[in-house]
Amino acid sequence: VMLPLGEFCRAHGIRGEIKLSTNLPPKFFSEVSVVFYGGKEYVVESLRAVNGGALIKLQGIDTPEAANALRGAAYLPDSAKPELDRDEFFWDDVIGLKCVLTDGKEIGKVFDVSLTAPTPVISVRRSSGVSGGSCGSRKATSQDILFPAIKGLIKDVSLGDGIFLLDAETFSRVAVYED
């Protein structure tokens, strides 16, 4: 199982560093020793925070041309997942959680989190019309609700109870229903 690290965006400088768009808190950067891209493992020489993301240097990627060839999703092995504080979570951990509003209405299950936008976009498969409670293929259907992970919307994430709690009023303003 792989943990999404973020997106390789473009080369930075002349030594093969890559601009990385990531939601991984910088306090964990020192623990990242390998990443996966395109099914291949790369040893991390350095990873540092910069405005709006991070810069990563991979072993064997030593030119801007080589760095520019690596664009798209990068992953960490699940075994490299750092320990989090009680109130922290990884986005892949919320997949499969029951999505409930603060007014008590259950809207479905989280089945995908897209990290390609500046703010993560969460996809929920509606409770009605979902056979067997499965999260499906992670491909959007007419049963999906999409919303950004913005401040004030996510009230609680209880991995132990399997609940993803959202503010009902904020949800009503920002949710997009796929029809």
CSV table of N, CA and C in Angstrom, one decimal:
chain,number,residue,atom,x,y,z
A,1,VAL,N,0.8,-1.2,0.0
A,1,VAL,CA,0.0,0.0,0.0
A,1,VAL,C,0.9,1.2,0.0
A,2,MET,N,0.5,2.2,-0.8
A,2,MET,CA,1.3,3.4,-0.9
A,2,MET,C,0.6,4.6,-0.3
A,3,LEU,N,1.3,5.5,0.3
A,3,LEU,CA,0.8,6.7,0.9
A,3,LEU,C,1.1,7.9,-0.1
A,4,PRO,N,0.1,8.6,-0.5
A,4,PRO,CA,0.4,9.8,-1.4
A,4,PRO,C,1.3,10.8,-0.7
A,5,LEU,N,2.4,11.1,-1.4
A,5,LEU,CA,3.3,12.2,-0.9
A,5,LEU,C,2.9,13.5,-1.4
A,6,GLY,N,2.6,13.6,-2.7
A,6,GLY,CA,2.2,14.8,-3.4
A,6,GLY,C,2.5,14.7,-4.9
A,7,GLU,N,2.7,15.9,-5.5
A,7,GLU,CA,2.9,15.9,-6.9
A,7,GLU,C,4.2,16.6,-7.3
A,8,PHE,N,5.0,15.9,-8.1
A,8,PHE,CA,6.2,16.5,-8.7
A,8,PHE,C,5.7,17.5,-9.7
A,9,CYS,N,6.1,18.8,-9.5
A,9,CYS,CA,5.6,19.8,-10.4
A,9,CYS,C,6.6,20.2,-11.5
A,10,ARG,N,7.8,20.5,-11.2
A,10,ARG,CA,8.8,20.9,-12.2
A,10,ARG,C,10.2,21.0,-11.6
A,11,ALA,N,11.2,21.1,-12.5
A,11,ALA,CA,12.6,21.2,-12.0
A,11,ALA,C,12.7,22.6,-11.3
A,12,HIS,N,13.7,22.6,-10.3
A,12,HIS,CA,14.0,23.8,-9.6
A,12,HIS,C,15.5,23.9,-9.6
A,13,GLY,N,16.1,24.9,-10.3
A,13,GLY,CA,17.5,25.1,-10.3
A,13,GLY,C,18.2,24.2,-11.3
A,14,ILE,N,19.5,24.1,-11.1
A,14,ILE,CA,20.3,23.3,-12.1
A,14,ILE,C,20.9,22.0,-11.6
A,15,ARG,N,20.6,21.7,-10.4
A,15,ARG,CA,21.1,20.4,-9.8
A,15,ARG,C,20.2,19.3,-9.7
A,16,GLY,N,19.0,19.4,-10.3
A,16,GLY,CA,18.1,18.3,-10.3
A,16,GLY,C,17.0,18.3,-9.2
A,17,GLU,N,16.9,19.4,-8.5
A,17,GLU,CA,15.9,19.4,-7.4
A,17,GLU,C,14.5,19.5,-8.2
A,18,ILE,N,13.5,19.1,-7.5
A,18,ILE,CA,12.1,19.1,-8.0
A,18,ILE,C,11.2,19.8,-7.1
A,19,LYS,N,10.4,20.7,-7.6
A,19,LYS,CA,9.3,21.3,-6.8
A,19,LYS,C,8.3,20.3,-6.5
A,20,LEU,N,7.9,20.2,-5.3
A,20,LEU,CA,6.9,19.2,-4.8
A,20,LEU,C,5.8,19.9,-4.1
A,21,SER,N,4.6,19.6,-4.6
A,21,SER,CA,3.4,20.1,-4.0
A,21,SER,C,2.9,19.0,-3.0
A,22,THR,N,2.9,19.2,-1.7
A,22,THR,CA,2.6,18.2,-0.7
A,22,THR,C,1.8,18.8,0.4
A,23,ASN,N,1.1,17.9,1.1
A,23,ASN,CA,0.4,18.3,2.3
A,23,ASN,C,1.1,17.7,3.5
A,24,LEU,N,2.2,17.0,3.3
A,24,LEU,CA,2.9,16.4,4.4
A,24,LEU,C,3.5,17.5,5.2
A,25,PRO,N,3.3,17.5,6.5
A,25,PRO,CA,3.9,18.6,7.4
A,25,PRO,C,5.4,18.5,7.4
A,26,PRO,N,6.1,19.7,7.3
A,26,PRO,CA,7.5,19.7,7.2
A,26,PRO,C,8.2,19.0,8.4
A,27,LYS,N,7.5,18.9,9.5
A,27,LYS,CA,8.2,18.2,10.7
A,27,LYS,C,8.5,16.7,10.3
A,28,PHE,N,7.9,16.2,9.3
A,28,PHE,CA,8.1,14.8,8.9
A,28,PHE,C,9.1,14.6,7.8
A,29,PHE,N,9.6,15.7,7.2
A,29,PHE,CA,10.5,15.6,6.0
A,29,PHE,C,11.7,14.8,6.3
A,30,SER,N,12.3,14.9,7.5
A,30,SER,CA,13.5,14.2,7.8
A,30,SER,C,13.4,12.7,7.9
A,31,GLU,N,12.1,12.2,8.0
A,31,GLU,CA,11.8,10.8,8.0
A,31,GLU,C,11.7,10.2,6.6
A,32,VAL,N,11.6,11.0,5.6
A,32,VAL,CA,11.4,10.5,4.2
A,32,VAL,C,12.7,10.1,3.6
A,33,SER,N,12.9,8.8,3.4
A,33,SER,CA,14.2,8.3,2.8
A,33,SER,C,14.0,7.8,1.4
A,34,VAL,N,12.8,7.3,1.0
A,34,VAL,CA,12.5,6.9,-0.3
A,34,VAL,C,11.2,7.4,-0.8
A,35,VAL,N,11.0,7.5,-2.1
A,35,VAL,CA,9.7,7.9,-2.7
A,35,VAL,C,9.5,7.0,-3.9
A,36,PHE,N,8.3,6.8,-4.3
A,36,PHE,CA,8.0,6.0,-5.5
A,36,PHE,C,7.3,6.9,-6.5
A,37,TYR,N,7.8,6.8,-7.8
A,37,TYR,CA,7.2,7.6,-8.9
A,37,TYR,C,7.2,6.6,-10.1
A,38,GLY,N,6.1,6.5,-10.7
A,38,GLY,CA,6.0,5.6,-11.9
A,38,GLY,C,6.4,4.2,-11.6
A,39,GLY,N,6.2,3.7,-10.4
A,39,GLY,CA,6.5,2.3,-10.1
A,39,GLY,C,8.0,2.1,-9.8
A,40,LYS,N,8.8,3.2,-9.8
A,40,LYS,CA,10.2,3.0,-9.5
A,40,LYS,C,10.5,3.7,-8.1
A,41,GLU,N,11.4,3.1,-7.4
A,41,GLU,CA,11.8,3.6,-6.1
A,41,GLU,C,13.0,4.6,-6.3
A,42,TYR,N,13.0,5.7,-5.6
A,42,TYR,CA,14.0,6.7,-5.6
A,42,TYR,C,14.5,7.0,-4.2
A,43,VAL,N,15.8,7.1,-4.0
A,43,VAL,CA,16.4,7.4,-2.7
A,43,VAL,C,16.3,9.0,-2.6
A,44,VAL,N,15.9,9.5,-1.5
A,44,VAL,CA,15.8,10.9,-1.3
A,44,VAL,C,17.1,11.4,-0.7
A,45,GLU,N,17.7,12.3,-1.4
A,45,GLU,CA,19.0,13.0,-0.9
A,45,GLU,C,18.6,14.1,0.1
A,46,SER,N,17.6,14.9,-0.3
A,46,SER,CA,17.2,16.0,0.6
A,46,SER,C,15.7,16.3,0.3
A,47,LEU,N,15.1,16.9,1.3
A,47,LEU,CA,13.7,17.3,1.2
A,47,LEU,C,13.5,18.5,2.2
A,48,ARG,N,13.2,19.6,1.6
A,48,ARG,CA,13.1,20.8,2.5
A,48,ARG,C,11.9,21.7,2.1
A,49,ALA,N,11.3,22.3,3.1
A,49,ALA,CA,10.1,23.2,2.9
A,49,ALA,C,10.6,24.5,2.2
A,50,VAL,N,9.7,24.9,1.3
A,50,VAL,CA,9.8,26.3,0.7
A,50,VAL,C,8.4,26.8,0.6
A,51,ASN,N,8.3,28.1,0.3
A,51,ASN,CA,7.0,28.7,0.1
A,51,ASN,C,6.1,27.9,-0.8
A,52,GLY,N,5.0,27.5,-0.3
A,52,GLY,CA,4.0,26.8,-1.2
A,52,GLY,C,4.3,25.4,-1.5
A,53,GLY,N,5.2,24.8,-0.7
A,53,GLY,CA,5.4,23.3,-0.9
A,53,GLY,C,6.8,22.9,-0.4
A,54,ALA,N,7.5,22.2,-1.3
A,54,ALA,CA,8.8,21.6,-0.9
A,54,ALA,C,9.7,21.5,-2.1
A,55,LEU,N,11.0,21.3,-1.8
A,55,LEU,CA,11.9,20.9,-2.8
A,55,LEU,C,12.5,19.6,-2.4
A,56,ILE,N,12.6,18.7,-3.4
A,56,ILE,CA,13.1,17.3,-3.1
A,56,ILE,C,14.2,17.1,-4.1
A,57,LYS,N,15.3,16.4,-3.6
A,57,LYS,CA,16.4,16.0,-4.5
A,57,LYS,C,16.5,14.5,-4.4
A,58,LEU,N,16.4,13.8,-5.5
A,58,LEU,CA,16.5,12.4,-5.6
A,58,LEU,C,17.8,11.9,-6.1
A,59,GLN,N,18.3,10.8,-5.6
A,59,GLN,CA,19.5,10.2,-6.0
A,59,GLN,C,19.4,9.8,-7.5
A,60,GLY,N,20.4,10.2,-8.3
A,60,GLY,CA,20.4,9.9,-9.7
A,60,GLY,C,19.7,10.9,-10.6
A,61,ILE,N,19.0,11.9,-10.0
A,61,ILE,CA,18.4,12.9,-10.8
A,61,ILE,C,19.2,14.2,-10.6
A,62,ASP,N,20.1,14.5,-11.5
A,62,ASP,CA,21.1,15.5,-11.3
A,62,ASP,C,21.0,16.7,-12.3
A,63,THR,N,20.1,16.7,-13.2
A,63,THR,CA,19.9,17.8,-14.1
A,63,THR,C,18.5,18.3,-14.2
A,64,PRO,N,18.3,19.5,-14.6
A,64,PRO,CA,16.9,20.0,-14.8
A,64,PRO,C,16.1,19.2,-15.8
A,65,GLU,N,16.8,18.7,-16.8
A,65,GLU,CA,16.1,17.8,-17.8
A,65,GLU,C,15.5,16.5,-17.1
A,66,ALA,N,16.4,15.9,-16.3
A,66,ALA,CA,16.0,14.7,-15.6
A,66,ALA,C,14.9,15.0,-14.6
A,67,ALA,N,15.0,16.1,-13.9
A,67,ALA,CA,14.0,16.5,-12.9
A,67,ALA,C,12.6,16.8,-13.6
A,68,ASN,N,12.7,17.5,-14.8
A,68,ASN,CA,11.4,17.8,-15.5
A,68,ASN,C,10.7,16.5,-16.0
A,69,ALA,N,11.5,15.5,-16.2
A,69,ALA,CA,10.9,14.2,-16.7
A,69,ALA,C,10.0,13.6,-15.6
A,70,LEU,N,10.2,14.0,-14.4
A,70,LEU,CA,9.4,13.4,-13.3
A,70,LEU,C,8.3,14.4,-12.9
A,71,ARG,N,7.1,14.2,-13.5
A,71,ARG,CA,6.0,15.1,-13.1
A,71,ARG,C,4.8,14.2,-12.8
A,72,GLY,N,4.1,14.6,-11.8
A,72,GLY,CA,2.9,13.8,-11.4
A,72,GLY,C,3.0,13.3,-10.0
A,73,ALA,N,2.1,12.3,-9.7
A,73,ALA,CA,2.0,11.8,-8.3
A,73,ALA,C,3.2,11.0,-7.8
A,74,ALA,N,3.6,11.3,-6.6
A,74,ALA,CA,4.7,10.6,-5.9
A,74,ALA,C,4.2,10.0,-4.6
A,75,TYR,N,4.7,8.9,-4.2
A,75,TYR,CA,4.2,8.1,-3.1
A,75,TYR,C,5.3,7.7,-2.1
A,76,LEU,N,4.9,7.5,-0.9
A,76,LEU,CA,5.7,6.9,0.1
A,76,LEU,C,5.2,5.5,0.4
A,77,PRO,N,6.1,4.6,0.7
A,77,PRO,CA,5.6,3.3,1.1
A,77,PRO,C,4.8,3.4,2.4
A,78,ASP,N,3.8,2.7,2.6
A,78,ASP,CA,2.9,2.8,3.8
A,78,ASP,C,3.7,2.5,5.0
A,79,SER,N,4.8,1.7,4.9
A,79,SER,CA,5.6,1.4,6.1
A,79,SER,C,6.4,2.6,6.6
A,80,ALA,N,6.5,3.7,5.7
A,80,ALA,CA,7.2,4.9,6.1
A,80,ALA,C,6.3,5.9,6.7
A,81,LYS,N,5.0,5.6,6.9
A,81,LYS,CA,4.0,6.5,7.5
A,81,LYS,C,4.5,6.9,8.9
A,82,PRO,N,4.7,8.2,9.1
A,82,PRO,CA,5.1,8.6,10.5
A,82,PRO,C,4.0,8.5,11.5
A,83,GLU,N,4.4,8.4,12.7
A,83,GLU,CA,3.4,8.5,13.8
A,83,GLU,C,2.8,9.9,13.9
A,84,LEU,N,1.5,10.0,14.0
A,84,LEU,CA,0.9,11.3,14.1
A,84,LEU,C,0.3,11.5,15.5
A,85,ASP,N,0.1,12.8,15.8
A,85,ASP,CA,-0.6,13.1,17.1
A,85,ASP,C,-2.0,12.7,17.0
A,86,ARG,N,-2.7,12.6,18.1
A,86,ARG,CA,-4.1,12.1,18.2
A,86,ARG,C,-5.0,12.8,17.3
A,87,ASP,N,-4.8,14.1,17.1
A,87,ASP,CA,-5.8,14.9,16.3
A,87,ASP,C,-5.3,15.1,14.9
A,88,GLU,N,-4.3,14.3,14.4
A,88,GLU,CA,-3.8,14.4,13.1
A,88,GLU,C,-4.2,13.1,12.3
A,89,PHE,N,-4.2,13.2,11.0
A,89,PHE,CA,-4.5,12.0,10.2
A,89,PHE,C,-3.9,12.2,8.8
A,90,PHE,N,-3.8,11.1,8.0
A,90,PHE,CA,-3.4,11.2,6.6
A,90,PHE,C,-4.6,11.1,5.8
A,91,TRP,N,-4.6,11.8,4.7
A,91,TRP,CA,-5.8,11.8,3.8
A,91,TRP,C,-6.3,10.4,3.4
A,92,ASP,N,-5.3,9.5,3.1
A,92,ASP,CA,-5.7,8.2,2.7
A,92,ASP,C,-6.4,7.4,3.9
A,93,ASP,N,-6.2,7.8,5.1
A,93,ASP,CA,-6.9,7.2,6.2
A,93,ASP,C,-8.4,7.4,6.3
A,94,VAL,N,-8.9,8.5,5.6
A,94,VAL,CA,-10.3,8.8,5.7
A,94,VAL,C,-11.1,8.1,4.7
A,95,ILE,N,-10.5,7.4,3.7
A,95,ILE,CA,-11.2,6.7,2.7
A,95,ILE,C,-11.9,5.5,3.4
A,96,GLY,N,-13.2,5.5,3.2
A,96,GLY,CA,-14.1,4.4,3.8
A,96,GLY,C,-14.8,4.9,5.0
A,97,LEU,N,-14.5,6.1,5.5
A,97,LEU,CA,-15.2,6.6,6.7
A,97,LEU,C,-16.6,7.0,6.4
A,98,LYS,N,-17.5,6.8,7.3
A,98,LYS,CA,-18.9,7.3,7.2
A,98,LYS,C,-18.9,8.8,7.3
A,99,CYS,N,-19.4,9.5,6.4
A,99,CYS,CA,-19.5,11.0,6.4
A,99,CYS,C,-20.8,11.4,7.0
A,100,VAL,N,-20.8,12.1,8.1
A,100,VAL,CA,-22.0,12.6,8.8
A,100,VAL,C,-21.9,14.1,9.0
A,101,LEU,N,-23.1,14.7,8.9
A,101,LEU,CA,-23.2,16.2,9.1
A,101,LEU,C,-23.5,16.4,10.6
A,102,THR,N,-23.2,17.6,11.1
A,102,THR,CA,-23.5,17.9,12.5
A,102,THR,C,-24.9,17.9,12.8
A,103,ASP,N,-25.8,18.0,11.8
A,103,ASP,CA,-27.3,17.9,12.1
A,103,ASP,C,-27.7,16.4,12.2
A,104,GLY,N,-26.8,15.5,12.1
A,104,GLY,CA,-27.1,14.0,12.2
A,104,GLY,C,-27.3,13.3,10.9
A,105,LYS,N,-27.4,14.0,9.8
A,105,LYS,CA,-27.6,13.3,8.5
A,105,LYS,C,-26.4,12.6,8.0
A,106,GLU,N,-26.5,11.3,7.7
A,106,GLU,CA,-25.4,10.6,7.1
A,106,GLU,C,-25.5,10.8,5.6
A,107,ILE,N,-24.4,11.2,5.0
A,107,ILE,CA,-24.5,11.5,3.6
A,107,ILE,C,-23.8,10.4,2.7
A,108,GLY,N,-23.0,9.6,3.3
A,108,GLY,CA,-22.3,8.5,2.5
A,108,GLY,C,-21.0,8.2,3.1
A,109,LYS,N,-20.1,7.6,2.2
A,109,LYS,CA,-18.8,7.2,2.7
A,109,LYS,C,-17.7,7.9,1.8
A,110,VAL,N,-16.6,8.3,2.4
A,110,VAL,CA,-15.5,8.9,1.7
A,110,VAL,C,-14.9,7.8,0.8
A,111,PHE,N,-14.8,8.1,-0.5
A,111,PHE,CA,-14.2,7.1,-1.4
A,111,PHE,C,-13.0,7.6,-2.1
A,112,ASP,N,-12.7,8.9,-2.0
A,112,ASP,CA,-11.5,9.4,-2.7
A,112,ASP,C,-11.1,10.8,-2.1
A,113,VAL,N,-9.9,11.1,-2.1
A,113,VAL,CA,-9.4,12.4,-1.8
A,113,VAL,C,-8.4,12.8,-2.8
A,114,SER,N,-8.7,13.9,-3.5
A,114,SER,CA,-7.8,14.4,-4.6
A,114,SER,C,-6.9,15.5,-4.0
A,115,LEU,N,-5.6,15.2,-4.2
A,115,LEU,CA,-4.6,16.2,-3.7
A,115,LEU,C,-3.9,17.0,-4.8
A,116,THR,N,-4.6,17.1,-5.9
A,116,THR,CA,-4.0,17.8,-7.0
A,116,THR,C,-4.3,19.3,-7.0
A,117,ALA,N,-5.3,19.7,-6.2
A,117,ALA,CA,-5.6,21.1,-6.1
A,117,ALA,C,-4.9,21.7,-4.8
A,118,PRO,N,-4.8,23.0,-4.7
A,118,PRO,CA,-4.2,23.6,-3.5
A,118,PRO,C,-4.8,23.1,-2.2
A,119,THR,N,-6.1,22.9,-2.3
A,119,THR,CA,-6.9,22.4,-1.1
A,119,THR,C,-7.4,21.0,-1.5
A,120,PRO,N,-7.2,20.0,-0.7
A,120,PRO,CA,-7.7,18.7,-1.0
A,120,PRO,C,-9.2,18.7,-1.3
A,121,VAL,N,-9.6,17.9,-2.3
A,121,VAL,CA,-11.0,17.8,-2.6
A,121,VAL,C,-11.5,16.4,-2.2
A,122,ILE,N,-12.5,16.3,-1.4
A,122,ILE,CA,-13.0,15.0,-0.9
A,122,ILE,C,-14.2,14.6,-1.7
A,123,SER,N,-14.3,13.3,-2.0
A,123,SER,CA,-15.4,12.7,-2.8
A,123,SER,C,-16.1,11.7,-1.8
A,124,VAL,N,-17.4,11.9,-1.7
A,124,VAL,CA,-18.2,11.0,-0.9
A,124,VAL,C,-19.3,10.3,-1.8
A,125,ARG,N,-19.4,9.0,-1.7
A,125,ARG,CA,-20.4,8.3,-2.4
A,125,ARG,C,-21.7,8.3,-1.6
A,126,ARG,N,-22.8,8.9,-2.1
A,126,ARG,CA,-24.0,9.0,-1.4
A,126,ARG,C,-24.5,7.7,-0.8
A,127,SER,N,-25.2,7.8,0.4
A,127,SER,CA,-25.7,6.6,1.0
A,127,SER,C,-26.8,5.9,0.2
A,128,SER,N,-27.7,6.7,-0.4
A,128,SER,CA,-28.7,6.1,-1.2
A,128,SER,C,-28.1,5.7,-2.5
A,129,GLY,N,-28.4,4.5,-2.9
A,129,GLY,CA,-28.0,4.0,-4.2
A,129,GLY,C,-26.6,3.3,-4.2
A,130,VAL,N,-26.0,3.2,-3.0
A,130,VAL,CA,-24.7,2.5,-2.9
A,130,VAL,C,-25.0,1.0,-2.6
A,131,SER,N,-24.7,0.1,-3.5
A,131,SER,CA,-25.0,-1.3,-3.2
A,131,SER,C,-23.9,-1.9,-2.3
A,132,GLY,N,-24.3,-2.5,-1.3
A,132,GLY,CA,-23.3,-3.2,-0.4
A,132,GLY,C,-22.4,-2.3,0.4
A,133,GLY,N,-22.6,-1.0,0.4
A,133,GLY,CA,-21.8,-0.1,1.2
A,133,GLY,C,-20.3,0.0,0.6
A,134,SER,N,-20.1,-0.5,-0.6
A,134,SER,CA,-18.8,-0.5,-1.1
A,134,SER,C,-18.4,1.0,-1.5
A,135,CYS,N,-17.1,1.3,-1.4
A,135,CYS,CA,-16.6,2.6,-1.9
A,135,CYS,C,-16.4,2.7,-3.4
A,136,GLY,N,-16.5,1.5,-4.1
A,136,GLY,CA,-16.5,1.6,-5.5
A,136,GLY,C,-15.1,1.7,-6.1
A,137,SER,N,-15.0,2.1,-7.3
A,137,SER,CA,-13.8,2.1,-8.1
A,137,SER,C,-13.0,3.4,-8.0
A,138,ARG,N,-13.4,4.4,-7.2
A,138,ARG,CA,-12.8,5.7,-7.1
A,138,ARG,C,-13.0,6.5,-8.4
A,139,LYS,N,-14.0,6.2,-9.1
A,139,LYS,CA,-14.3,6.9,-10.3
A,139,LYS,C,-15.7,7.6,-10.0
A,140,ALA,N,-15.7,9.0,-10.3
A,140,ALA,CA,-16.9,9.7,-10.0
A,140,ALA,C,-18.1,9.2,-10.7
A,141,THR,N,-19.3,9.2,-10.0
A,141,THR,CA,-20.5,8.8,-10.6
A,141,THR,C,-21.6,9.8,-10.2
A,142,SER,N,-22.8,9.6,-10.6
A,142,SER,CA,-23.9,10.5,-10.3
A,142,SER,C,-24.3,10.4,-8.8
A,143,GLN,N,-23.7,9.5,-8.1
A,143,GLN,CA,-24.0,9.3,-6.7
A,143,GLN,C,-22.9,10.0,-5.8
A,144,ASP,N,-22.1,10.9,-6.4
A,144,ASP,CA,-21.0,11.5,-5.7
A,144,ASP,C,-21.2,12.9,-5.3
A,145,ILE,N,-20.7,13.3,-4.1
A,145,ILE,CA,-20.7,14.6,-3.6
A,145,ILE,C,-19.2,15.0,-3.4
A,146,LEU,N,-18.8,16.2,-4.0
A,146,LEU,CA,-17.5,16.7,-3.9
A,146,LEU,C,-17.4,17.9,-3.0
A,147,PHE,N,-16.4,18.1,-2.2
A,147,PHE,CA,-16.3,19.3,-1.4
A,147,PHE,C,-14.8,19.5,-1.1
A,148,PRO,N,-14.4,20.8,-0.9
A,148,PRO,CA,-13.0,21.1,-0.5
A,148,PRO,C,-12.8,21.0,1.0
A,149,ALA,N,-11.7,20.6,1.4
A,149,ALA,CA,-11.3,20.5,2.8
A,149,ALA,C,-10.9,21.8,3.3
A,150,ILE,N,-11.9,22.7,3.5
A,150,ILE,CA,-11.7,24.0,4.0
A,150,ILE,C,-11.9,24.2,5.5
A,151,LYS,N,-11.3,25.3,6.0
A,151,LYS,CA,-11.4,25.5,7.4
A,151,LYS,C,-12.9,25.7,7.8
A,152,GLY,N,-13.3,25.1,8.9
A,152,GLY,CA,-14.6,25.2,9.4
A,152,GLY,C,-15.6,24.1,8.9
A,153,LEU,N,-15.2,23.4,7.9
A,153,LEU,CA,-16.0,22.3,7.4
A,153,LEU,C,-15.8,21.0,8.2
A,154,ILE,N,-14.6,20.6,8.3
A,154,ILE,CA,-14.3,19.3,9.0
A,154,ILE,C,-14.3,19.6,10.5
A,155,LYS,N,-15.2,19.0,11.2
A,155,LYS,CA,-15.3,19.2,12.6
A,155,LYS,C,-14.6,18.1,13.4
A,156,ASP,N,-14.6,16.9,12.9
A,156,ASP,CA,-13.9,15.8,13.6
A,156,ASP,C,-13.6,14.6,12.6
A,157,VAL,N,-12.5,14.0,12.8
A,157,VAL,CA,-12.2,12.8,12.1
A,157,VAL,C,-11.9,11.7,13.2
A,158,SER,N,-12.7,10.7,13.3
A,158,SER,CA,-12.6,9.7,14.3
A,158,SER,C,-12.3,8.4,13.5
A,159,LEU,N,-11.0,8.1,13.4
A,159,LEU,CA,-10.6,6.9,12.7
A,159,LEU,C,-11.1,5.6,13.4
A,160,GLY,N,-11.1,5.7,14.8
A,160,GLY,CA,-11.5,4.5,15.6
A,160,GLY,C,-13.0,4.2,15.4
A,161,ASP,N,-13.8,5.3,15.3
A,161,ASP,CA,-15.3,5.1,15.2
A,161,ASP,C,-15.7,5.1,13.7
A,162,GLY,N,-14.8,5.4,12.8
A,162,GLY,CA,-15.1,5.4,11.4
A,162,GLY,C,-16.0,6.5,11.0
A,163,ILE,N,-15.8,7.7,11.6
A,163,ILE,CA,-16.7,8.9,11.4
A,163,ILE,C,-15.9,10.1,10.9
A,164,PHE,N,-16.4,10.7,9.8
A,164,PHE,CA,-15.9,11.9,9.3
A,164,PHE,C,-17.0,12.9,9.4
A,165,LEU,N,-16.9,13.8,10.4
A,165,LEU,CA,-17.9,14.7,10.8
A,165,LEU,C,-17.7,16.1,10.2
A,166,LEU,N,-18.8,16.6,9.5
A,166,LEU,CA,-18.7,17.9,8.8
A,166,LEU,C,-19.8,18.8,9.3
A,167,ASP,N,-19.4,20.1,9.3
A,167,ASP,CA,-20.4,21.2,9.7
A,167,ASP,C,-21.5,21.2,8.6
A,168,ALA,N,-22.7,21.0,9.1
A,168,ALA,CA,-23.9,21.0,8.1
A,168,ALA,C,-24.1,22.3,7.3
A,169,GLU,N,-23.9,23.4,8.0
A,169,GLU,CA,-24.2,24.7,7.4
A,169,GLU,C,-23.1,25.0,6.3
A,170,THR,N,-21.8,24.8,6.7
A,170,THR,CA,-20.7,25.0,5.7
A,170,THR,C,-20.9,24.0,4.5
A,171,PHE,N,-21.2,22.8,4.8
A,171,PHE,CA,-21.3,21.8,3.8
A,171,PHE,C,-22.4,22.2,2.8
A,172,SER,N,-23.5,22.7,3.2
A,172,SER,CA,-24.6,23.1,2.3
A,172,SER,C,-24.1,24.2,1.4
A,173,ARG,N,-23.1,25.0,1.8
A,173,ARG,CA,-22.6,26.1,0.9
A,173,ARG,C,-21.6,25.6,-0.1
A,174,VAL,N,-20.8,24.6,0.2
A,174,VAL,CA,-19.6,24.3,-0.6
A,174,VAL,C,-19.8,23.0,-1.4
A,175,ALA,N,-20.7,22.1,-1.0
A,175,ALA,CA,-20.8,20.8,-1.6
A,175,ALA,C,-21.2,20.9,-3.1
A,176,VAL,N,-20.7,20.1,-3.9
A,176,VAL,CA,-21.1,20.0,-5.3
A,176,VAL,C,-21.6,18.6,-5.6
A,177,TYR,N,-22.8,18.5,-6.1
A,177,TYR,CA,-23.4,17.2,-6.3
A,177,TYR,C,-23.2,16.8,-7.8
A,178,GLU,N,-22.6,15.7,-8.1
A,178,GLU,CA,-22.4,15.2,-9.4
A,178,GLU,C,-23.8,14.7,-9.9
A,179,ASP,N,-24.3,15.2,-11.0
A,179,ASP,CA,-25.6,14.7,-11.5
A,179,ASP,C,-25.5,14.3,-12.9
